[in-house]
PDB file of C-alpha atoms in Angstrom:
ATOM      1  CA  UNK K 265     122.404 129.077 167.404  1.00 69.00           C
ATOM      2  CA  UNK K 266     121.986 125.300 167.832  1.00 75.00           C
ATOM      3  CA  UNK K 267     118.621 124.164 169.377  1.00 80.00           C
ATOM      4  CA  UNK K 268     119.254 121.104 171.849  1.00 83.00           C
ATOM      5  CA  UNK K 269     116.105 118.772 171.658  1.00 86.00           C
ATOM      6  CA  UNK K 270     114.421 118.976 174.981  1.00 86.00           C
ATOM      7  CA  UNK K 271     116.406 122.340 175.888  1.00 86.00           C
ATOM      8  CA  UNK K 272     119.791 122.993 177.271  1.00 84.00           C
ATOM      9  CA  UNK K 273     118.756 121.184 180.385  1.00 88.00           C
ATOM     10  CA  UNK K 274     119.156 117.938 178.350  1.00 89.00           C
ATOM     11  CA  UNK K 275     122.823 118.587 177.921  1.00 89.00           C
ATOM     12  CA  UNK K 276     123.206 119.265 181.653  1.00 90.00           C
ATOM     13  CA  UNK K 277     121.382 116.060 182.594  1.00 94.00           C
ATOM     14  CA  UNK K 278     123.438 113.950 180.148  1.00 95.00           C
ATOM     15  CA  UNK K 279     126.683 115.412 181.605  1.00 94.00           C
ATOM     16  CA  UNK K 280     125.400 114.954 185.181  1.00 97.00           C
ATOM     17  CA  UNK K 281     124.390 111.173 184.366  1.00 97.00           C
ATOM     18  CA  UNK K 282     127.989 110.579 182.849  1.00 98.00           C
ATOM     19  CA  UNK K 283     129.709 112.098 185.944  1.00 96.00           C
ATOM     20  CA  UNK K 284     127.527 110.049 188.309  1.00 97.00           C
ATOM     21  CA  UNK K 285     128.256 106.907 186.297  1.00 98.00           C
ATOM     22  CA  UNK K 286     132.030 107.450 186.927  1.00 97.00           C
ATOM     23  CA  UNK K 287     131.585 107.991 190.683  1.00 96.00           C
ATOM     24  CA  UNK K 288     131.199 111.718 190.718  1.00 94.00           C
ATOM     25  CA  UNK K 289     128.875 113.699 192.860  1.00 94.00           C
ATOM     26  CA  UNK K 290     126.843 117.000 192.157  1.00 94.00           C
ATOM     27  CA  UNK K 291     126.453 119.308 195.147  1.00 94.00           C
ATOM     28  CA  UNK K 292     124.158 122.320 194.720  1.00 92.00           C
ATOM     29  CA  UNK K 293     122.962 125.263 197.065  1.00 92.00           C
ATOM     30  CA  UNK K 294     126.458 125.361 198.669  1.00 92.00           C
ATOM     31  CA  UNK K 295     127.895 128.832 198.400  1.00 91.00           C
ATOM     32  CA  UNK K 296     131.752 128.844 197.958  1.00 94.00           C
ATOM     33  CA  UNK K 297     133.291 132.202 199.257  1.00 94.00           C
ATOM     34  CA  UNK K 298     136.940 131.019 199.432  1.00 96.00           C
ATOM     35  CA  UNK K 299     138.910 128.373 197.386  1.00 96.00           C
ATOM     36  CA  UNK K 300     139.899 127.024 200.773  1.00 93.00           C
ATOM     37  CA  UNK K 301     136.420 125.816 201.275  1.00 93.00           C
ATOM     38  CA  UNK K 302     136.758 123.249 198.482  1.00 94.00           C
ATOM     39  CA  UNK K 303     137.931 119.749 199.175  1.00 92.00           C
ATOM     40  CA  UNK K 304     141.453 118.670 198.006  1.00 92.00           C
ATOM     41  CA  UNK K 305     141.518 117.789 194.322  1.00 94.00           C
ATOM     42  CA  UNK K 306     143.978 117.331 191.577  1.00 95.00           C
ATOM     43  CA  UNK K 307     142.103 119.946 189.434  1.00 97.00           C
ATOM     44  CA  UNK K 308     139.696 122.680 190.278  1.00 97.00           C
ATOM     45  CA  UNK K 309     137.747 124.054 187.391  1.00 97.00           C
ATOM     46  CA  UNK K 310     136.047 127.470 188.115  1.00 97.00           C
ATOM     47  CA  UNK K 311     133.162 128.484 186.000  1.00 95.00           C
ATOM     48  CA  UNK K 312     133.368 131.989 187.291  1.00 97.00           C
ATOM     49  CA  UNK K 313     134.277 135.498 185.984  1.00 97.00           C
ATOM     50  CA  UNK K 314     137.676 136.889 186.546  1.00 98.00           C
ATOM     51  CA  UNK K 315     136.360 139.171 189.020  1.00 97.00           C
ATOM     52  CA  UNK K 316     135.027 136.230 191.056  1.00 97.00           C
ATOM     53  CA  UNK K 317     138.319 134.338 190.779  1.00 98.00           C
ATOM     54  CA  UNK K 318     140.033 137.438 192.465  1.00 97.00           C
ATOM     55  CA  UNK K 319     137.532 137.222 195.262  1.00 96.00           C
ATOM     56  CA  UNK K 320     137.921 133.507 195.696  1.00 97.00           C
ATOM     57  CA  UNK K 321     141.629 133.396 195.673  1.00 97.00           C
ATOM     58  CA  UNK K 322     142.672 136.899 197.031  1.00 93.00           C
ATOM     59  CA  UNK K 323     146.290 137.370 197.802  1.00 94.00           C
ATOM     60  CA  UNK K 324     147.069 133.780 196.802  1.00 96.00           C
ATOM     61  CA  UNK K 325     147.199 135.075 193.203  1.00 97.00           C
ATOM     62  CA  UNK K 326     150.414 137.056 192.191  1.00 97.00           C
ATOM     63  CA  UNK K 327     149.775 140.856 192.200  1.00 96.00           C
ATOM     64  CA  UNK K 328     150.391 141.125 188.456  1.00 96.00           C
ATOM     65  CA  UNK K 329     147.888 138.403 187.569  1.00 97.00           C
ATOM     66  CA  UNK K 330     145.327 140.011 189.926  1.00 97.00           C
ATOM     67  CA  UNK K 331     145.783 143.339 188.183  1.00 96.00           C
ATOM     68  CA  UNK K 332     145.335 141.661 184.726  1.00 96.00           C
ATOM     69  CA  UNK K 333     142.041 140.050 185.943  1.00 97.00           C
ATOM     70  CA  UNK K 334     140.819 143.347 187.334  1.00 96.00           C
ATOM     71  CA  UNK K 335     141.564 145.019 184.127  1.00 95.00           C
ATOM     72  CA  UNK K 336     139.203 142.473 182.233  1.00 96.00           C
ATOM     73  CA  UNK K 337     136.362 144.544 180.744  1.00 96.00           C
ATOM     74  CA  UNK K 338     132.702 143.551 180.670  1.00 96.00           C
ATOM     75  CA  UNK K 339     130.460 144.499 177.842  1.00 94.00           C
ATOM     76  CA  UNK K 340     127.088 145.964 177.370  1.00 94.00           C
ATOM     77  CA  UNK K 341     124.100 144.078 178.601  1.00 97.00           C
ATOM     78  CA  UNK K 342     121.148 141.836 177.321  1.00 96.00           C
ATOM     79  CA  UNK K 343     117.640 141.962 178.589  1.00 98.00           C
ATOM     80  CA  UNK K 344     115.386 139.132 177.938  1.00 97.00           C
ATOM     81  CA  UNK K 345     111.815 138.562 177.077  1.00 98.00           C
ATOM     82  CA  UNK K 346     110.202 135.151 176.665  1.00 98.00           C
ATOM     83  CA  UNK K 347     106.786 134.660 175.153  1.00 98.00           C
ATOM     84  CA  UNK K 348     104.135 131.919 175.135  1.00 98.00           C
ATOM     85  CA  UNK K 349     102.144 132.118 171.866  1.00 98.00           C
ATOM     86  CA  UNK K 350      98.763 130.826 170.707  1.00 97.00           C
ATOM     87  CA  UNK K 351     100.195 130.053 167.304  1.00 96.00           C
ATOM     88  CA  UNK K 352     103.356 130.500 165.027  1.00 95.00           C
ATOM     89  CA  UNK K 353     104.700 133.983 164.657  1.00 97.00           C
ATOM     90  CA  UNK K 354     102.975 135.658 161.583  1.00 98.00           C
ATOM     91  CA  UNK K 355     106.187 136.883 159.944  1.00 98.00           C
ATOM     92  CA  UNK K 356     105.566 139.211 157.004  1.00 97.00           C
ATOM     93  CA  UNK K 357     108.152 137.058 155.148  1.00 96.00           C
ATOM     94  CA  UNK K 358     106.998 133.500 155.408  1.00 95.00           C
ATOM     95  CA  UNK K 359     110.589 132.227 154.890  1.00 95.00           C
ATOM     96  CA  UNK K 360     111.673 133.588 158.396  1.00 96.00           C
ATOM     97  CA  UNK K 361     109.227 131.065 160.020  1.00 94.00           C
ATOM     98  CA  UNK K 362     111.827 128.356 158.963  1.00 91.00           C
ATOM     99  CA  UNK K 363     114.689 129.990 160.810  1.00 92.00           C
ATOM    100  CA  UNK K 364     115.823 128.914 164.373  1.00 90.00           C
ATOM    101  CA  UNK K 365     117.330 132.209 165.056  1.00 93.00           C
ATOM    102  CA  UNK K 366     116.152 135.537 163.660  1.00 96.00           C
ATOM    103  CA  UNK K 367     117.993 138.971 163.824  1.00 95.00           C
ATOM    104  CA  UNK K 368     115.520 141.900 163.827  1.00 95.00           C
ATOM    105  CA  UNK K 369     116.980 145.284 163.404  1.00 92.00           C
ATOM    106  CA  UNK K 370     115.648 146.882 160.135  1.00 91.00           C
ATOM    107  CA  UNK K 371     118.181 148.753 158.171  1.00 94.00           C
ATOM    108  CA  UNK K 372     121.860 148.824 158.608  1.00 94.00           C
ATOM    109  CA  UNK K 373     121.627 152.378 159.693  1.00 95.00           C
ATOM    110  CA  UNK K 374     118.901 151.500 162.169  1.00 95.00           C
ATOM    111  CA  UNK K 375     121.040 148.848 163.747  1.00 95.00           C
ATOM    112  CA  UNK K 376     123.993 151.102 163.885  1.00 96.00           C
ATOM    113  CA  UNK K 377     122.037 153.860 165.605  1.00 96.00           C
ATOM    114  CA  UNK K 378     120.501 151.387 168.208  1.00 95.00           C
ATOM    115  CA  UNK K 379     123.851 149.870 169.076  1.00 95.00           C
ATOM    116  CA  UNK K 380     125.342 153.364 169.347  1.00 96.00           C
ATOM    117  CA  UNK K 381     122.605 154.403 171.750  1.00 97.00           C
ATOM    118  CA  UNK K 382     123.428 151.328 173.926  1.00 96.00           C
ATOM    119  CA  UNK K 383     127.125 152.137 173.861  1.00 94.00           C
ATOM    120  CA  UNK K 384     126.419 155.585 175.065  1.00 96.00           C
ATOM    121  CA  UNK K 385     124.269 154.374 177.963  1.00 95.00           C
ATOM    122  CA  UNK K 386     120.926 154.993 176.275  1.00 96.00           C
ATOM    123  CA  UNK K 387     117.923 152.654 175.538  1.00 96.00           C
ATOM    124  CA  UNK K 388     117.201 152.817 171.801  1.00 94.00           C
ATOM    125  CA  UNK K 389     113.611 153.332 170.718  1.00 88.00           C
ATOM    126  CA  UNK K 390     113.984 150.703 168.015  1.00 90.00           C
ATOM    127  CA  UNK K 391     116.293 148.103 169.499  1.00 94.00           C
ATOM    128  CA  UNK K 392     118.199 145.301 167.783  1.00 95.00           C
ATOM    129  CA  UNK K 393     116.401 142.051 168.934  1.00 97.00           C
ATOM    130  CA  UNK K 394     117.822 138.597 168.672  1.00 96.00           C
ATOM    131  CA  UNK K 395     115.004 136.019 168.323  1.00 97.00           C
ATOM    132  CA  UNK K 396     114.859 132.282 168.939  1.00 94.00           C
ATOM    133  CA  UNK K 397     112.182 129.995 167.782  1.00 94.00           C
ATOM    134  CA  UNK K 398     112.955 126.732 169.381  1.00 92.00           C
ATOM    135  CA  UNK K 399     109.450 125.230 169.115  1.00 91.00           C
ATOM    136  CA  UNK K 400     109.745 125.494 165.229  1.00 89.00           C
ATOM    137  CA  UNK K 401     112.479 122.968 165.332  1.00 86.00           C
ATOM    138  CA  UNK K 402     111.816 121.086 168.593  1.00 88.00           C
ATOM    139  CA  UNK K 403     108.231 120.084 169.004  1.00 88.00           C
ATOM    140  CA  UNK K 404     108.807 119.183 172.751  1.00 89.00           C
ATOM    141  CA  UNK K 405     109.076 122.826 173.652  1.00 91.00           C
ATOM    142  CA  UNK K 406     105.300 123.597 173.537  1.00 91.00           C
ATOM    143  CA  UNK K 407     101.923 121.919 173.344  1.00 92.00           C
ATOM    144  CA  UNK K 408     100.463 121.176 169.868  1.00 91.00           C
ATOM    145  CA  UNK K 409      99.527 124.335 167.970  1.00 91.00           C
ATOM    146  CA  UNK K 410     101.281 126.555 170.523  1.00 96.00           C
ATOM    147  CA  UNK K 411     104.828 128.071 170.332  1.00 96.00           C
ATOM    148  CA  UNK K 412     107.352 129.695 172.470  1.00 96.00           C
ATOM    149  CA  UNK K 413     109.727 132.538 171.512  1.00 96.00           C
ATOM    150  CA  UNK K 414     112.776 133.841 173.295  1.00 95.00           C
ATOM    151  CA  UNK K 415     114.169 137.246 172.648  1.00 97.00           C
ATOM    152  CA  UNK K 416     117.160 139.245 173.761  1.00 96.00           C
ATOM    153  CA  UNK K 417     117.805 142.883 173.205  1.00 97.00           C
ATOM    154  CA  UNK K 418     121.003 144.931 173.916  1.00 96.00           C
ATOM    155  CA  UNK K 419     120.767 147.512 176.731  1.00 97.00           C
ATOM    156  CA  UNK K 420     123.306 149.589 178.783  1.00 97.00           C
ATOM    157  CA  UNK K 421     125.078 147.509 181.547  1.00 96.00           C
ATOM    158  CA  UNK K 422     123.093 147.474 184.717  1.00 97.00           C
ATOM    159  CA  UNK K 423     119.882 148.604 183.130  1.00 97.00           C
ATOM    160  CA  UNK K 424     116.653 148.021 185.160  1.00 98.00           C
ATOM    161  CA  UNK K 425     114.237 148.802 182.225  1.00 96.00           C
ATOM    162  CA  UNK K 426     111.640 146.103 181.461  1.00 97.00           C
ATOM    163  CA  UNK K 427     112.218 145.495 177.675  1.00 96.00           C
ATOM    164  CA  UNK K 428     108.867 143.791 176.963  1.00 97.00           C
ATOM    165  CA  UNK K 429     107.109 146.731 175.228  1.00 96.00           C
ATOM    166  CA  UNK K 430     110.115 147.799 173.085  1.00 96.00           C
ATOM    167  CA  UNK K 431     110.672 144.073 171.980  1.00 97.00           C
ATOM    168  CA  UNK K 432     107.032 143.499 171.336  1.00 97.00           C
ATOM    169  CA  UNK K 433     106.921 146.670 169.018  1.00 96.00           C
ATOM    170  CA  UNK K 434     109.800 145.323 166.991  1.00 96.00           C
ATOM    171  CA  UNK K 435     108.205 141.941 166.615  1.00 98.00           C
ATOM    172  CA  UNK K 436     104.830 143.488 165.739  1.00 98.00           C
ATOM    173  CA  UNK K 437     106.759 145.641 163.067  1.00 96.00           C
ATOM    174  CA  UNK K 438     108.095 142.532 161.309  1.00 97.00           C
ATOM    175  CA  UNK K 439     105.290 140.227 162.202  1.00 98.00           C
ATOM    176  CA  UNK K 440     101.939 142.060 162.001  1.00 98.00           C
ATOM    177  CA  UNK K 441      99.415 140.372 164.445  1.00 98.00           C
ATOM    178  CA  UNK K 442     102.214 139.122 166.827  1.00 98.00           C
ATOM    179  CA  UNK K 443     100.766 141.060 169.757  1.00 98.00           C
ATOM    180  CA  UNK K 444      97.489 139.298 169.452  1.00 98.00           C
ATOM    181  CA  UNK K 445      99.087 135.869 169.807  1.00 98.00           C
ATOM    182  CA  UNK K 446     100.850 136.438 173.093  1.00 98.00           C
ATOM    183  CA  UNK K 447      99.267 134.340 175.857  1.00 98.00           C
ATOM    184  CA  UNK K 448     101.924 135.218 178.351  1.00 98.00           C
ATOM    185  CA  UNK K 449     105.383 136.735 178.703  1.00 98.00           C
ATOM    186  CA  UNK K 450     108.186 136.850 181.132  1.00 98.00           C
ATOM    187  CA  UNK K 451     110.978 139.489 181.089  1.00 98.00           C
ATOM    188  CA  UNK K 452     114.283 140.019 182.870  1.00 97.00           C
ATOM    189  CA  UNK K 453     116.092 143.319 182.847  1.00 98.00           C
ATOM    190  CA  UNK K 454     119.920 143.411 182.764  1.00 98.00           C
ATOM    191  CA  UNK K 455     120.041 143.850 186.537  1.00 97.00           C
ATOM    192  CA  UNK K 456     117.916 140.744 186.973  1.00 98.00           C
ATOM    193  CA  UNK K 457     120.152 138.782 184.609  1.00 96.00           C
ATOM    194  CA  UNK K 458     122.875 139.272 186.977  1.00 96.00           C
ATOM    195  CA  UNK K 459     120.841 138.530 190.002  1.00 96.00           C
ATOM    196  CA  UNK K 460     120.084 135.089 188.507  1.00 94.00           C
ATOM    197  CA  UNK K 461     123.446 134.461 187.184  1.00 94.00           C
ATOM    198  CA  UNK K 462     126.582 136.098 188.852  1.00 94.00           C
ATOM    199  CA  UNK K 463     128.681 135.633 185.765  1.00 95.00           C
ATOM    200  CA  UNK K 464     126.519 138.098 184.007  1.00 96.00           C
ATOM    201  CA  UNK K 465     128.246 141.133 185.280  1.00 97.00           C
ATOM    202  CA  UNK K 466     125.754 144.094 184.604  1.00 97.00           C
ATOM    203  CA  UNK K 467     123.804 141.826 182.416  1.00 97.00           C
ATOM    204  CA  UNK K 468     126.751 141.022 180.117  1.00 96.00           C
ATOM    205  CA  UNK K 469     125.793 137.435 178.995  1.00 94.00           C
ATOM    206  CA  UNK K 470     129.071 136.868 177.299  1.00 93.00           C
ATOM    207  CA  UNK K 471     130.865 137.275 180.748  1.00 95.00           C
ATOM    208  CA  UNK K 472     133.251 139.653 179.178  1.00 95.00           C
ATOM    209  CA  UNK K 473     133.241 142.101 176.220  1.00 94.00           C
ATOM    210  CA  UNK K 474     133.883 140.128 172.931  1.00 88.00           C
ATOM    211  CA  UNK K 475     136.184 142.814 171.600  1.00 89.00           C
ATOM    212  CA  UNK K 476     139.019 141.684 169.154  1.00 90.00           C
ATOM    213  CA  UNK K 477     141.522 142.306 172.092  1.00 91.00           C
ATOM    214  CA  UNK K 478     139.617 140.331 174.517  1.00 91.00           C
ATOM    215  CA  UNK K 479     139.081 137.419 172.157  1.00 87.00           C
ATOM    216  CA  UNK K 480     142.793 137.118 172.162  1.00 89.00           C
ATOM    217  CA  UNK K 481     143.483 138.202 175.876  1.00 93.00           C
ATOM    218  CA  UNK K 482     140.674 136.367 177.614  1.00 95.00           C
ATOM    219  CA  UNK K 483     141.312 137.047 180.380  1.00 96.00           C
ATOM    220  CA  UNK K 484     145.094 137.264 179.983  1.00 95.00           C
ATOM    221  CA  UNK K 485     147.549 137.034 177.146  1.00 93.00           C
ATOM    222  CA  UNK K 486     148.868 133.513 177.482  1.00 94.00           C
ATOM    223  CA  UNK K 487     149.093 130.289 175.298  1.00 94.00           C
ATOM    224  CA  UNK K 488     147.189 128.599 178.152  1.00 95.00           C
ATOM    225  CA  UNK K 489     144.625 131.188 179.359  1.00 96.00           C
ATOM    226  CA  UNK K 490     142.722 128.593 181.313  1.00 97.00           C
ATOM    227  CA  UNK K 491     145.605 127.832 183.743  1.00 97.00           C
ATOM    228  CA  UNK K 492     145.890 130.215 186.689  1.00 98.00           C
ATOM    229  CA  UNK K 493     149.033 130.656 188.796  1.00 98.00           C
ATOM    230  CA  UNK K 494     147.660 128.347 191.455  1.00 97.00           C
ATOM    231  CA  UNK K 495     148.617 124.677 190.967  1.00 96.00           C
ATOM    232  CA  UNK K 496     145.643 122.628 189.672  1.00 97.00           C
ATOM    233  CA  UNK K 497     143.277 125.596 189.555  1.00 98.00           C
ATOM    234  CA  UNK K 498     141.839 126.439 186.224  1.00 98.00           C
ATOM    235  CA  UNK K 499     139.366 129.147 184.856  1.00 97.00           C
ATOM    236  CA  UNK K 500     136.737 127.404 182.683  1.00 95.00           C
ATOM    237  CA  UNK K 501     134.057 129.900 182.027  1.00 95.00           C
ATOM    238  CA  UNK K 502     132.886 132.091 179.061  1.00 94.00           C
ATOM    239  CA  UNK K 503     135.521 134.506 180.247  1.00 96.00           C
ATOM    240  CA  UNK K 504     138.199 132.248 178.633  1.00 95.00           C
ATOM    241  CA  UNK K 505     138.558 131.147 175.019  1.00 92.00           C
ATOM    242  CA  UNK K 506     136.726 130.582 172.863  1.00 89.00           C
ATOM    243  CA  UNK K 507     134.044 132.600 174.847  1.00 86.00           C
ATOM    244  CA  UNK K 508     130.300 131.744 175.468  1.00 82.00           C
ATOM    245  CA  UNK K 509     129.037 128.411 174.141  1.00 73.00           C
ATOM    246  CA  UNK K 510     125.949 126.214 174.925  1.00 62.00           C
ATOM    247  CA  UNK K 511     122.724 128.133 174.959  1.00 57.00           C
ATOM    248  CA  UNK K 512     118.976 127.498 174.803  1.00 48.00           C
TER     249      UNK K 512
END
């Protein structure tokens, strides 16, 4: 995926600066439990899941629309491990060092078996791991000579398992000596992912299963799926087309 220089926070800062320059205001640490708590506005853009929209709007939404939102499916989860490294990852194939994103899974059969385990509610012994190497492309991410590495692995929804050891084993498999470079690591289980971001239902970082049906019906089948039945209220999250976007 793209690597924003300075991190995805730089994109947020640029958007906030532009908003303030046009007279806008950013309010944080203010829980909203009902749409009625929001000030009057020509347009309200909700960066929430369909489940949260039902909770915020309640009976103000038509019954058929509420039923469609409640039928929106959430997918399997992701667990995350971040690493601080004493040096670059010692990939067995040096060409991998030039990639911003690396997919670790082994053979096609191994990947299929691991994903099948997750779909059946089990934790695979050799998980598929998505790796991001931001400091190979953006030197501002780590001190000179040091590197950071982000990893995600698929786990069953709601998993409480710490993925650190399973992810480290996969990295060591494709980059012998990786374990010796680890200065520190920080992990988040699927359950913790949702605790940090309510849009990650069960740890689903796509905020809705990206199945073929739900790429079209996201969250409802409509030529304008962002528009809700409430005047001026729009759903503007990864639960709508084209799905999840900015990352990293």
